[in-house]
Coordinates of C-alpha atoms in Angstrom, one line a residue:
M1 CA 0.0 0.0 0.0
L2 CA 2.9 2.4 0.7
T3 CA 4.0 2.1 -2.9
F4 CA 0.6 2.9 -4.1
L5 CA 0.4 6.0 -1.9
V6 CA 3.8 7.2 -3.2
L7 CA 2.5 6.8 -6.8
W8 CA -0.4 9.0 -6.0
A9 CA 2.0 11.6 -4.6
V10 CA 4.0 11.6 -7.8
V11 CA 1.1 11.5 -10.3
L12 CA -1.6 13.6 -8.8
V13 CA -1.2 17.3 -9.7
S14 CA -3.7 20.1 -9.9
K15 CA -5.8 19.7 -13.0
S16 CA -7.3 22.3 -15.3
Y17 CA -10.2 21.0 -17.3
G18 CA -10.0 23.8 -19.8
D19 CA -12.6 23.7 -22.6
L20 CA -13.8 20.2 -21.6
Q21 CA -16.9 21.4 -20.0
C22 CA -20.3 19.8 -20.1
V23 CA -23.2 22.0 -18.8
E24 CA -26.0 21.4 -21.2
N25 CA -27.6 18.1 -20.4
P26 CA -27.9 16.5 -16.9
V27 CA -26.6 12.9 -16.7
D28 CA -26.6 10.2 -14.1
L29 CA -23.3 8.7 -14.8
V30 CA -22.0 5.4 -13.3
F31 CA -18.4 4.3 -13.8
I32 CA -17.7 0.6 -13.5
I33 CA -14.0 0.2 -13.2
D34 CA -11.8 -2.9 -13.3
S35 CA -9.7 -3.4 -10.2
S36 CA -8.4 -6.9 -11.0
S37 CA -4.9 -8.3 -10.5
S38 CA -4.0 -7.8 -14.1
I39 CA -3.9 -4.0 -13.5
F40 CA -0.8 -2.7 -11.9
P41 CA -1.2 0.0 -9.2
N42 CA 0.2 2.8 -11.4
E43 CA -2.2 1.8 -14.2
Y44 CA -5.0 1.9 -11.7
V45 CA -4.0 5.5 -10.9
R46 CA -4.3 6.4 -14.6
Q47 CA -7.8 4.9 -14.6
L48 CA -8.8 7.1 -11.7
E49 CA -7.3 10.1 -13.3
F50 CA -9.4 9.4 -16.3
L51 CA -12.5 9.3 -14.1
E52 CA -11.4 12.5 -12.5
T53 CA -11.1 14.3 -15.8
I54 CA -14.6 13.2 -17.0
A55 CA -16.2 14.1 -13.7
G56 CA -14.4 17.4 -13.7
A57 CA -16.0 18.3 -17.0
L58 CA -19.5 17.7 -15.8
D59 CA -21.7 20.3 -14.1
V60 CA -21.9 18.3 -10.9
G61 CA -24.5 19.4 -8.3
H62 CA -27.6 18.6 -6.3
L63 CA -30.0 20.5 -8.6
Q64 CA -32.2 18.7 -11.0
N65 CA -30.5 20.3 -14.1
Q66 CA -27.0 19.2 -12.9
S67 CA -25.2 16.0 -13.3
R68 CA -24.3 13.3 -10.8
V69 CA -21.6 10.6 -10.7
G70 CA -21.4 7.2 -9.0
V71 CA -18.6 4.6 -9.0
I72 CA -18.4 0.8 -8.7
S73 CA -15.1 -1.1 -8.8
F74 CA -14.8 -4.8 -9.3
S75 CA -12.5 -7.7 -9.2
D76 CA -13.8 -11.1 -8.0
E77 CA -16.7 -9.2 -6.5
P78 CA -18.0 -5.7 -7.1
R79 CA -17.8 -2.9 -4.6
L80 CA -20.0 0.1 -4.4
E81 CA -17.7 3.1 -3.9
F82 CA -20.3 5.8 -3.8
T83 CA -23.8 6.5 -5.1
L84 CA -25.0 9.2 -7.5
N85 CA -26.1 11.5 -4.7
Q86 CA -23.3 11.0 -2.2
Y87 CA -21.0 13.7 -3.6
T88 CA -22.8 16.6 -5.3
E89 CA -19.9 19.1 -5.1
R90 CA -17.3 18.8 -7.8
S91 CA -14.4 19.1 -5.4
E92 CA -15.8 16.5 -3.1
L93 CA -16.5 14.1 -6.0
I94 CA -12.9 14.4 -7.3
A95 CA -11.5 13.9 -3.8
A96 CA -13.7 10.8 -3.4
I97 CA -12.4 9.4 -6.8
R98 CA -8.8 9.9 -5.6
R99 CA -9.6 7.9 -2.4
I100 CA -10.8 4.7 -4.3
N101 CA -8.6 1.8 -3.2
Y102 CA -7.2 -0.9 -5.5
L103 CA -8.8 -4.4 -4.9
S104 CA -6.9 -7.1 -6.9
G105 CA -8.5 -10.4 -7.9
G106 CA -10.4 -11.7 -10.9
T107 CA -12.7 -10.0 -13.4
N108 CA -16.4 -10.4 -12.5
T109 CA -17.9 -7.8 -14.9
A110 CA -21.4 -9.3 -14.9
A111 CA -21.7 -8.9 -11.1
A112 CA -20.5 -5.3 -11.3
I113 CA -23.1 -4.3 -13.9
Q114 CA -25.8 -6.1 -11.9
L115 CA -24.8 -4.2 -8.7
A116 CA -25.2 -1.0 -10.7
L117 CA -28.7 -1.9 -11.7
E118 CA -29.6 -2.8 -8.1
T119 CA -28.1 0.1 -6.3
M120 CA -27.6 3.1 -8.5
F121 CA -30.5 3.9 -10.8
N122 CA -33.2 4.5 -8.2
E123 CA -34.5 7.6 -6.4
E124 CA -32.9 6.7 -3.1
S125 CA -29.4 6.7 -4.7
G126 CA -30.1 10.0 -6.5
A127 CA -31.2 8.9 -10.0
R128 CA -33.7 11.1 -11.8
E129 CA -36.2 10.5 -14.5
E130 CA -35.2 13.6 -16.5
A131 CA -31.5 12.8 -16.5
K132 CA -29.8 10.5 -19.0
D133 CA -28.7 7.2 -17.4
I134 CA -25.2 6.2 -18.5
I135 CA -22.8 3.4 -17.6
I136 CA -19.2 3.5 -18.6
V137 CA -17.4 0.1 -18.2
I138 CA -13.6 0.1 -18.2
T139 CA -11.8 -3.3 -18.3
D140 CA -8.5 -4.7 -19.4
G141 CA -9.4 -8.4 -19.7
E142 CA -12.0 -11.0 -20.2
S143 CA -14.8 -11.5 -17.7
F144 CA -15.5 -14.7 -15.7
S145 CA -18.6 -15.3 -17.9
E146 CA -19.3 -13.8 -21.3
S147 CA -22.9 -15.0 -21.2
A148 CA -23.6 -13.5 -17.7
T149 CA -22.0 -10.2 -18.7
K150 CA -24.1 -10.1 -21.9
A151 CA -27.3 -10.8 -19.9
S152 CA -26.6 -8.0 -17.3
A153 CA -25.6 -5.5 -19.9
Q154 CA -28.7 -6.3 -22.1
K155 CA -30.9 -5.8 -19.0
A156 CA -29.3 -2.4 -18.5
R157 CA -30.0 -1.4 -22.0
E158 CA -33.6 -2.6 -21.8
L159 CA -34.1 -0.4 -18.8
G160 CA -33.1 2.6 -20.9
I161 CA -29.5 2.9 -19.7
F162 CA -26.9 3.8 -22.3
V163 CA -23.8 1.7 -22.0
L164 CA -20.3 2.5 -23.2
A165 CA -17.3 0.1 -22.9
I166 CA -13.6 0.9 -22.9
G167 CA -11.1 -1.9 -23.4
V168 CA -7.5 -1.3 -22.4
G169 CA -4.6 -3.4 -23.6
V170 CA -4.2 -6.5 -25.8
N171 CA -6.1 -9.0 -23.7
V172 CA -9.6 -7.5 -23.9
N173 CA -12.3 -9.6 -25.5
V174 CA -13.6 -7.3 -28.2
R175 CA -16.6 -9.5 -28.8
E176 CA -17.5 -9.2 -25.2
L177 CA -17.2 -5.4 -25.3
N178 CA -19.6 -5.4 -28.3
L179 CA -22.0 -7.5 -26.3
I180 CA -21.8 -5.1 -23.3
T181 CA -22.8 -2.1 -25.4
G182 CA -25.0 -3.7 -28.0
N183 CA -23.3 -1.5 -30.6
P184 CA -19.7 -1.5 -31.7
E185 CA -19.9 2.2 -32.3
H186 CA -20.0 2.5 -28.5
V187 CA -16.8 0.5 -27.9
Y188 CA -13.4 2.2 -27.4
Q189 CA -10.0 0.5 -27.3
V190 CA -6.7 1.9 -26.2
L191 CA -3.3 0.2 -25.8
K192 CA -2.4 1.4 -22.3
F193 CA -4.2 3.0 -19.3
E194 CA -2.2 6.2 -19.9
D195 CA -3.8 6.3 -23.4
L196 CA -7.2 6.9 -21.8
R197 CA -6.4 10.6 -22.0
D198 CA -6.5 10.3 -25.8
I199 CA -10.2 9.5 -25.7
T200 CA -11.2 11.9 -22.9
E201 CA -12.6 14.6 -25.1
T202 CA -14.5 12.0 -27.2
L203 CA -16.1 10.5 -24.1
I204 CA -17.0 13.9 -22.7
N205 CA -18.7 14.8 -25.9
K206 CA -20.5 11.5 -26.1
T207 CA -21.7 11.8 -22.5
C208 CA -22.7 15.5 -22.8
T209 CA -24.3 15.9 -26.3
E210 CA -25.2 12.4 -27.6
T211 CA -28.9 11.7 -28.2
F212 CA -28.9 8.2 -26.9
I213 CA -30.9 5.3 -28.3
T214 CA -31.3 2.8 -25.5
T215 CA -33.8 0.3 -27.0
S216 CA -32.4 -3.2 -27.2
L217 CA -30.7 -4.2 -30.4
P218 CA -31.2 -7.3 -32.5
A219 CA -29.6 -10.6 -31.5
V220 CA -25.9 -10.8 -31.8
Q221 CA -24.4 -11.7 -35.2
K222 CA -21.6 -14.1 -35.6
D223 CA -18.8 -11.7 -34.8
L224 CA -20.5 -8.4 -34.3
P225 CA -23.7 -7.8 -32.4
H226 CA -25.1 -5.3 -34.8
N227 CA -25.0 -5.8 -38.6
E228 CA -26.2 -2.7 -40.3
S229 CA -26.9 -4.2 -43.7
S230 CA -30.5 -3.1 -43.6
T231 CA -29.7 0.6 -42.9
F232 CA -26.7 1.4 -45.2
E233 CA -26.6 1.2 -49.0
S234 CA -24.2 3.8 -50.3
C235 CA -22.0 6.8 -49.6
D236 CA -24.2 9.4 -51.3
E237 CA -21.5 10.6 -53.7
K238 CA -19.1 11.5 -50.9
P239 CA -15.6 11.5 -52.4
A240 CA -12.7 9.5 -51.0
D241 CA -9.5 7.8 -52.1
V242 CA -9.7 4.2 -50.7
L243 CA -6.8 1.8 -50.8
F244 CA -7.0 -1.8 -49.7
L245 CA -3.9 -3.7 -48.3
L246 CA -4.6 -7.4 -48.3
D247 CA -2.6 -10.1 -46.5
S248 CA -1.5 -12.7 -49.1
S249 CA 0.9 -14.7 -47.0
S250 CA 1.1 -18.5 -46.8
S251 CA -0.9 -18.6 -43.6
I252 CA -4.0 -17.7 -45.7
H253 CA -5.5 -20.5 -47.8
R254 CA -6.4 -19.7 -51.3
N255 CA -10.1 -20.0 -50.6
D256 CA -9.8 -17.6 -47.7
F257 CA -7.9 -15.2 -49.9
K258 CA -10.9 -15.3 -52.3
K259 CA -13.1 -14.4 -49.3
Q260 CA -11.0 -11.4 -48.8
L261 CA -11.6 -10.4 -52.4
N262 CA -15.3 -10.8 -52.0
F263 CA -15.2 -8.7 -48.9
V264 CA -13.4 -5.9 -50.9
K265 CA -16.1 -6.2 -53.6
T266 CA -18.9 -5.7 -51.1
I267 CA -17.3 -2.6 -49.7
V268 CA -16.6 -1.2 -53.1
S269 CA -20.3 -1.8 -54.1
A270 CA -21.3 0.7 -51.4
F271 CA -19.2 3.5 -52.9
D272 CA -20.1 6.0 -55.6
I273 CA -17.2 5.4 -58.0
G274 CA -15.9 8.0 -60.4
P275 CA -13.0 10.4 -61.0
E276 CA -14.8 13.1 -59.0
K277 CA -16.3 10.7 -56.4
T278 CA -14.6 7.7 -54.8
T279 CA -11.5 6.1 -56.3
V280 CA -10.2 2.6 -55.2
G281 CA -6.9 0.9 -55.3
V282 CA -5.9 -2.6 -54.2
S283 CA -2.5 -3.8 -53.0
T284 CA -1.3 -7.1 -51.5
F285 CA 1.6 -8.2 -49.4
S286 CA 3.5 -11.1 -48.0
D287 CA 7.3 -10.9 -47.9
D288 CA 6.9 -8.7 -50.9
F289 CA 4.5 -5.9 -51.8
R290 CA 2.4 -5.5 -54.9
L291 CA 0.4 -2.5 -55.9
V292 CA -2.1 -4.4 -58.0
F293 CA -4.0 -1.4 -59.3
N294 CA -3.8 2.3 -58.5
L295 CA -6.4 4.8 -57.4
N296 CA -6.9 6.1 -60.9
D297 CA -6.5 2.9 -62.9
F298 CA -10.3 2.2 -63.0
T299 CA -13.1 4.8 -63.0
T300 CA -16.2 2.7 -63.0
K301 CA -17.5 0.3 -60.4
E302 CA -17.8 -2.5 -62.9
D303 CA -14.1 -2.2 -63.9
I304 CA -13.0 -2.2 -60.3
L305 CA -15.0 -5.3 -59.4
G306 CA -13.6 -7.1 -62.4
A307 CA -10.1 -6.1 -61.4
V308 CA -10.6 -7.3 -57.9
D309 CA -11.5 -10.8 -59.2
N310 CA -8.1 -10.9 -60.9
V311 CA -6.0 -10.0 -57.9
P312 CA -3.2 -12.6 -57.7
Y313 CA -2.4 -14.7 -54.6
L314 CA 1.2 -14.3 -53.5
R315 CA 2.2 -16.6 -50.6
G316 CA 5.2 -15.9 -48.3
G317 CA 5.7 -14.2 -44.9
T318 CA 4.0 -11.3 -43.3
D319 CA 6.1 -8.2 -43.7
T320 CA 3.4 -5.6 -42.8
G321 CA 5.8 -2.8 -42.1
F322 CA 7.4 -3.1 -45.5
A323 CA 4.0 -3.1 -47.1
L324 CA 2.9 0.1 -45.2
K325 CA 6.2 1.8 -46.2
N326 CA 5.4 1.0 -49.9
I327 CA 1.8 2.3 -49.4
R328 CA 3.3 5.6 -48.1
E329 CA 5.8 5.9 -50.9
Y330 CA 3.6 4.8 -53.8
G331 CA 0.0 4.0 -52.8
F332 CA -1.3 7.6 -52.3
R333 CA 1.0 9.4 -54.8
L334 CA -2.0 9.8 -57.1
A335 CA -4.4 10.8 -54.4
R336 CA -6.5 13.9 -54.6
S337 CA -5.8 16.7 -52.2
N338 CA -9.2 17.5 -50.6
V339 CA -11.0 14.2 -50.2
A340 CA -11.0 11.5 -47.4
H341 CA -7.9 9.3 -47.6
I342 CA -8.5 5.8 -46.3
L343 CA -6.3 2.7 -46.0
I344 CA -8.1 -0.6 -45.1
V345 CA -5.6 -3.3 -43.9
V346 CA -6.7 -7.0 -43.6
T347 CA -4.3 -9.4 -41.9
D348 CA -4.4 -12.7 -40.1
G349 CA -1.1 -12.7 -38.2
L350 CA 1.6 -10.9 -36.4
S351 CA 3.9 -8.9 -38.7
R352 CA 7.6 -9.8 -39.1
D353 CA 8.8 -6.6 -37.5
P354 CA 6.1 -5.1 -35.1
S355 CA 8.3 -2.1 -34.3
D356 CA 8.6 -1.2 -38.0
T357 CA 4.9 -1.8 -38.6
L358 CA 4.2 0.7 -35.8
L359 CA 6.6 3.2 -37.3
Q360 CA 5.3 2.9 -40.8
A361 CA 1.7 3.2 -39.7
S362 CA 2.5 6.3 -37.7
L363 CA 4.2 7.9 -40.7
L364 CA 1.1 7.2 -42.8
K365 CA -1.2 8.8 -40.2
E366 CA 1.1 11.8 -39.9
I367 CA 0.4 12.7 -43.6
G368 CA -3.4 12.4 -43.2
I369 CA -4.2 8.7 -44.0
N370 CA -7.0 7.2 -42.0
I371 CA -6.2 3.5 -41.3
F372 CA -8.7 0.8 -40.6
A373 CA -7.1 -2.4 -39.3
I374 CA -9.0 -5.7 -39.6
G375 CA -7.6 -8.8 -37.8
V376 CA -8.8 -12.2 -38.8
G377 CA -8.5 -15.4 -36.8
P378 CA -6.8 -16.5 -33.5
F379 CA -3.2 -15.5 -34.3
I380 CA -3.6 -11.7 -34.7
D381 CA -1.8 -9.4 -32.3
K382 CA -4.4 -7.1 -30.9
K383 CA -1.8 -4.6 -29.7
E384 CA -0.4 -4.4 -33.2
L385 CA -3.9 -3.8 -34.7
I386 CA -4.7 -1.0 -32.3
S387 CA -1.3 0.6 -32.9
M388 CA -1.7 0.3 -36.7
A389 CA -5.2 1.8 -36.8
S390 CA -6.2 5.4 -36.5
S391 CA -7.2 6.6 -33.0
P392 CA -10.9 6.3 -32.2
T393 CA -13.0 9.4 -32.4
E394 CA -16.4 10.2 -31.0
D395 CA -18.2 8.5 -33.9
L396 CA -15.6 6.1 -35.2
N397 CA -13.6 3.1 -34.2
F398 CA -10.9 1.9 -36.6
V399 CA -10.2 -1.7 -35.4
F400 CA -12.2 -4.8 -36.3
D401 CA -11.5 -8.3 -34.9
V402 CA -13.3 -11.3 -36.5
S403 CA -12.8 -15.0 -35.9
T404 CA -12.7 -16.3 -39.5
Y405 CA -12.7 -15.0 -43.1
D406 CA -16.3 -16.1 -43.4
A407 CA -17.0 -13.7 -40.5
L408 CA -15.8 -10.7 -42.6
K409 CA -19.4 -10.6 -43.8
S410 CA -20.5 -9.5 -40.4
V411 CA -18.5 -6.2 -40.6
E412 CA -18.9 -5.4 -44.3
N413 CA -21.7 -2.9 -44.0
L414 CA -20.4 -1.3 -40.8
L415 CA -17.0 -0.8 -42.4
A416 CA -18.5 0.7 -45.5
K417 CA -20.5 3.0 -43.3
R418 CA -17.5 4.1 -41.3
T419 CA -15.4 4.8 -44.4
C420 CA -18.2 7.1 -45.6
Q421 CA -18.0 8.9 -42.3
I422 CA -14.4 10.0 -42.7
A423 CA -14.2 13.7 -43.3
A424 CA -12.4 15.1 -46.3
K425 CA -9.1 16.6 -45.4
Q426 CA -6.1 18.1 -47.1
M427 CA -3.5 15.3 -47.3
D428 CA 0.0 16.5 -47.1
S429 CA 1.1 13.8 -49.6
Y430 CA 4.8 14.7 -49.5
A431 CA 5.1 15.8 -45.9
L432 CA 7.5 12.9 -45.3
C433 CA 10.7 12.7 -47.4
I434 CA 12.5 9.4 -47.9
M435 CA 15.7 10.8 -49.5
E436 CA 18.9 8.9 -48.9
K437 CA 21.0 12.0 -49.3
P438 CA 20.7 15.7 -48.2
V439 CA 19.6 18.2 -50.9
D440 CA 20.6 21.8 -51.4
I441 CA 18.1 23.5 -53.7
L442 CA 18.6 27.0 -55.2
F443 CA 15.6 29.0 -56.5
V444 CA 16.4 31.6 -59.2
F445 CA 13.8 34.1 -60.4
D446 CA 13.4 37.8 -61.3
S447 CA 11.2 39.3 -58.7
A448 CA 11.0 42.7 -60.3
A449 CA 9.6 41.3 -63.6
I450 CA 7.3 38.9 -61.8
G451 CA 5.9 41.4 -59.5
Y452 CA 5.2 41.7 -55.8
Q453 CA 2.1 39.5 -55.5
D454 CA 3.5 36.6 -57.6
T455 CA 6.8 36.9 -55.8
K456 CA 4.9 36.3 -52.6
L457 CA 3.4 33.2 -54.1
I458 CA 6.8 31.9 -55.1
L459 CA 8.2 32.5 -51.7
N460 CA 5.3 30.7 -50.2
I461 CA 6.2 27.7 -52.3
I462 CA 9.7 27.9 -51.1
K463 CA 8.7 28.2 -47.4
S464 CA 6.4 25.3 -47.8
F465 CA 9.5 23.1 -47.6
Q466 CA 9.4 23.9 -43.9
K467 CA 6.7 21.3 -43.5
L468 CA 8.8 18.5 -44.8
R469 CA 10.0 15.8 -42.3
F470 CA 12.7 13.3 -43.1
E471 CA 12.8 9.6 -42.6
N472 CA 16.6 9.5 -42.7
A473 CA 19.3 11.9 -41.6
A474 CA 19.0 13.6 -44.9
D475 CA 17.4 17.1 -45.2
I476 CA 16.8 20.0 -47.5
H477 CA 18.6 23.4 -47.4
V478 CA 17.2 26.2 -49.5
G479 CA 18.8 29.3 -51.1
V480 CA 17.2 32.0 -53.3
V481 CA 18.5 34.6 -55.7
S482 CA 16.3 37.3 -57.1
Y483 CA 16.4 40.8 -58.7
S484 CA 17.6 44.1 -57.2
C485 CA 21.1 45.2 -56.5
T486 CA 24.2 43.0 -56.3
S487 CA 25.0 41.1 -53.2
N488 CA 28.3 39.5 -52.5
G489 CA 29.2 36.3 -50.6
D490 CA 28.0 32.7 -50.5
F491 CA 24.4 31.7 -50.8
P492 CA 22.9 31.4 -47.3
F493 CA 21.8 27.7 -47.7
Q494 CA 19.7 27.0 -44.7
P495 CA 16.4 25.4 -43.6
P496 CA 13.5 27.4 -45.2
N497 CA 12.6 30.6 -43.5
D498 CA 11.3 34.2 -44.2
N499 CA 14.7 35.7 -45.0
L500 CA 15.9 34.0 -48.1
L501 CA 16.4 36.6 -50.8
I502 CA 19.7 37.6 -52.4
S503 CA 19.3 40.1 -55.3
F504 CA 20.8 40.9 -58.7
D505 CA 20.2 43.5 -61.4
K506 CA 19.3 41.3 -64.4
F507 CA 18.4 37.7 -65.2
A508 CA 21.8 36.9 -66.8
S509 CA 23.4 38.2 -63.6
L510 CA 21.3 35.9 -61.6
L511 CA 22.4 33.0 -63.7
K512 CA 26.1 34.0 -63.5
R513 CA 25.9 34.1 -59.8
A514 CA 24.0 30.8 -59.7
K515 CA 27.0 29.1 -61.4
T516 CA 28.9 29.4 -58.1
F517 CA 26.3 27.1 -56.5
K518 CA 28.7 24.3 -56.1
N519 CA 31.0 26.5 -53.9
S520 CA 28.2 27.1 -51.4
A521 CA 26.4 23.8 -51.4
R522 CA 27.3 21.1 -48.9
S523 CA 29.8 18.6 -50.2
N524 CA 27.6 15.6 -49.5
A525 CA 24.4 17.2 -50.9
V526 CA 22.6 16.6 -54.1
R527 CA 22.6 20.0 -55.9
V528 CA 19.3 21.1 -57.4
M529 CA 18.4 24.3 -59.1
V530 CA 15.0 25.6 -59.9
L531 CA 14.8 28.4 -62.6
L532 CA 11.5 30.3 -62.7
I533 CA 11.4 31.9 -66.1
D534 CA 8.8 34.6 -67.0
R535 CA 10.4 35.8 -70.3
N536 CA 11.8 34.6 -73.6
L537 CA 15.4 33.7 -72.9
T538 CA 18.2 35.6 -74.7
N539 CA 21.2 33.8 -76.2
E540 CA 23.3 35.0 -73.2
D541 CA 20.7 33.5 -70.8
E542 CA 20.9 30.1 -72.7
L543 CA 24.7 30.0 -72.6
E544 CA 24.6 30.7 -68.8
I545 CA 22.1 27.9 -68.3
L546 CA 24.2 25.5 -70.4
E547 CA 27.1 26.1 -68.0
I548 CA 24.8 25.9 -65.0
K549 CA 23.9 22.3 -66.0
T550 CA 27.5 21.3 -65.5
V551 CA 27.5 22.3 -61.8
V552 CA 24.2 20.9 -60.6
D553 CA 22.9 17.4 -60.3
R554 CA 19.3 18.3 -61.3
L555 CA 17.9 21.3 -63.1
Y556 CA 14.2 22.3 -63.2
M557 CA 13.0 24.9 -65.8
I558 CA 9.7 26.4 -64.6
Y559 CA 8.1 28.5 -67.4
L560 CA 5.6 31.0 -66.1
G561 CA 2.8 32.3 -68.2
E562 CA 0.9 31.3 -71.4
N563 CA 3.6 32.4 -73.9
H564 CA 5.8 29.4 -73.4
T565 CA 5.4 26.2 -75.4
K566 CA 7.6 23.1 -75.8
E567 CA 8.3 24.3 -79.4
N568 CA 10.0 27.5 -78.4
T569 CA 12.0 26.0 -75.6
L570 CA 13.7 23.3 -77.6
T571 CA 17.2 24.6 -77.1
I572 CA 16.9 24.5 -73.3
S573 CA 15.1 21.1 -73.2
S574 CA 18.1 19.6 -75.0
L575 CA 19.8 20.1 -71.6
N576 CA 18.0 17.1 -70.3
A577 CA 16.4 19.4 -67.7
Q578 CA 13.0 18.9 -66.2
S579 CA 10.6 21.4 -67.9
V580 CA 7.3 22.5 -66.3
F581 CA 4.8 24.9 -67.8
V582 CA 2.8 27.0 -65.3
K583 CA 0.2 29.0 -67.2
S584 CA -1.1 30.9 -64.2
M585 CA 0.3 31.7 -60.7
N586 CA -3.0 30.2 -59.4
E587 CA -1.4 26.9 -60.1
T588 CA 1.3 27.4 -57.5
E589 CA -0.1 24.7 -55.2
D590 CA 0.3 22.2 -57.9
L591 CA 3.8 23.4 -58.6
S592 CA 4.6 23.1 -54.9
N593 CA 3.3 19.5 -54.8
Y594 CA 5.2 18.6 -57.9
L595 CA 8.5 19.9 -56.6
Q596 CA 8.1 18.3 -53.2
N597 CA 7.2 15.0 -54.9
E598 CA 10.3 15.2 -57.1
L599 CA 12.6 16.1 -54.2
C600 CA 11.3 13.8 -51.6
F601 CA 10.8 10.6 -53.7
D602 CA 12.9 10.8 -56.8
I603 CA 16.3 12.1 -55.6
D604 CA 19.0 9.4 -55.8

């Protein structure tokens, strides 16, 4: 006990609940918290801190329009910690939560729910007809009896009590959590007790603002208790880029692989397919990775369904991390910028390198990819699934766990619905660079001729390189030369910032100065020059550019305006430079994405 008290002294600090305030709707909220031996004392403290934060966001009080909180803890047997009307001052309630002792023992979830029904939701304990009745069950394991737990929870729902369940760690029984709530949308999973803080705001919003439907749901399906096939048909033209990553390792029989493909076809059938609607790609993995067809390869539903039928079976190991790395580098390179970006991973086993899988999934999520993870069979690693998937939100969970490939049918409609709920978001497709070498890039343009407003747009392109993050030790340094009066000294190659301009009096002078690029660039860096050209080049200009090509590793010729064509730039194109034609400065975002794509993925 002394150790436990010391942990409290270390962990408990004054809390500010900030914007997490719930004052609109009164609730009668009962926490049922796991206090079994599988939970270490420091983890138990994290659980109590989570309760404290939720309670601190409620408008707790004795008035009829205020909220009330009760707590039951459980191990082998449940224990009533305090009823709804025992602490009606927020400070007293939080102090009472902090005093809850750790029990140790087994996991008798059914008895805890039954105790809540018997002791909490009555007038004597402070329950009110006008308040919403809510139970939040938190557990890290499997209960003594799934059937008894199901029966107690179903009775609670039949009485009009809304039930949420939170599973912590890799040993939770997801099926049982679904049985407790009667709806997988009301189940939350986190890897560790300290991760409870990641869903705090979601739970507060759910508790405060949700219009709860507490009628009992239909009988439980094979792997999920609520199959929504009767309520969901299509995405109503909501655009998305959806990529499937299918396990094709040797642990999957050919017939089961075919069931994966049928699963994909059912999901695709719910989408509105088209270039301006939803696009679909499919990839497979084992030891190897194969991008079977890309997001823009097929533009009709019929063509996609036909292509899915022809996806080849690979065989081999389960290198999920390698597959996710390839998805990041190649899978979404043709994605649109302002739609939902979704990756659906189906796997039946532990990956070859779990740490790499976690890293690659994190990098995908960083650039705006929403990841659904579907585990099939008894050999999946739940921890890996939760780590791979996107974090749950108020309305969405991203992890599915089914017992067989036949059971994929039980989640088809729910998954299709969830993909349609993903909000459109700007995807920073090239936010993560995978260069093997550092890059020094010099931008050269005549700001006087281009004008103030367009110069600002160009500088914004250059400064956009600030958002780049690097997988390796490589990085990008940027320099700029532009028009005005002569400046001496080396180019100030540096990470992108607001003070980049060095100025010269005419374009040829800019080019002459640019030839000294190699003297200022880092010795180990790839030297890249970007010339932004707004005029017809003179013979002198072309001669300077010919010499520039000898001192750089890569040259980009960006022609600005409508007067440039491939025909009148033949001389320069013979340099083997990359030529890009930008008709309007309104296309600067496309130019920025093009350059970042080139620099982040194609530098060697």
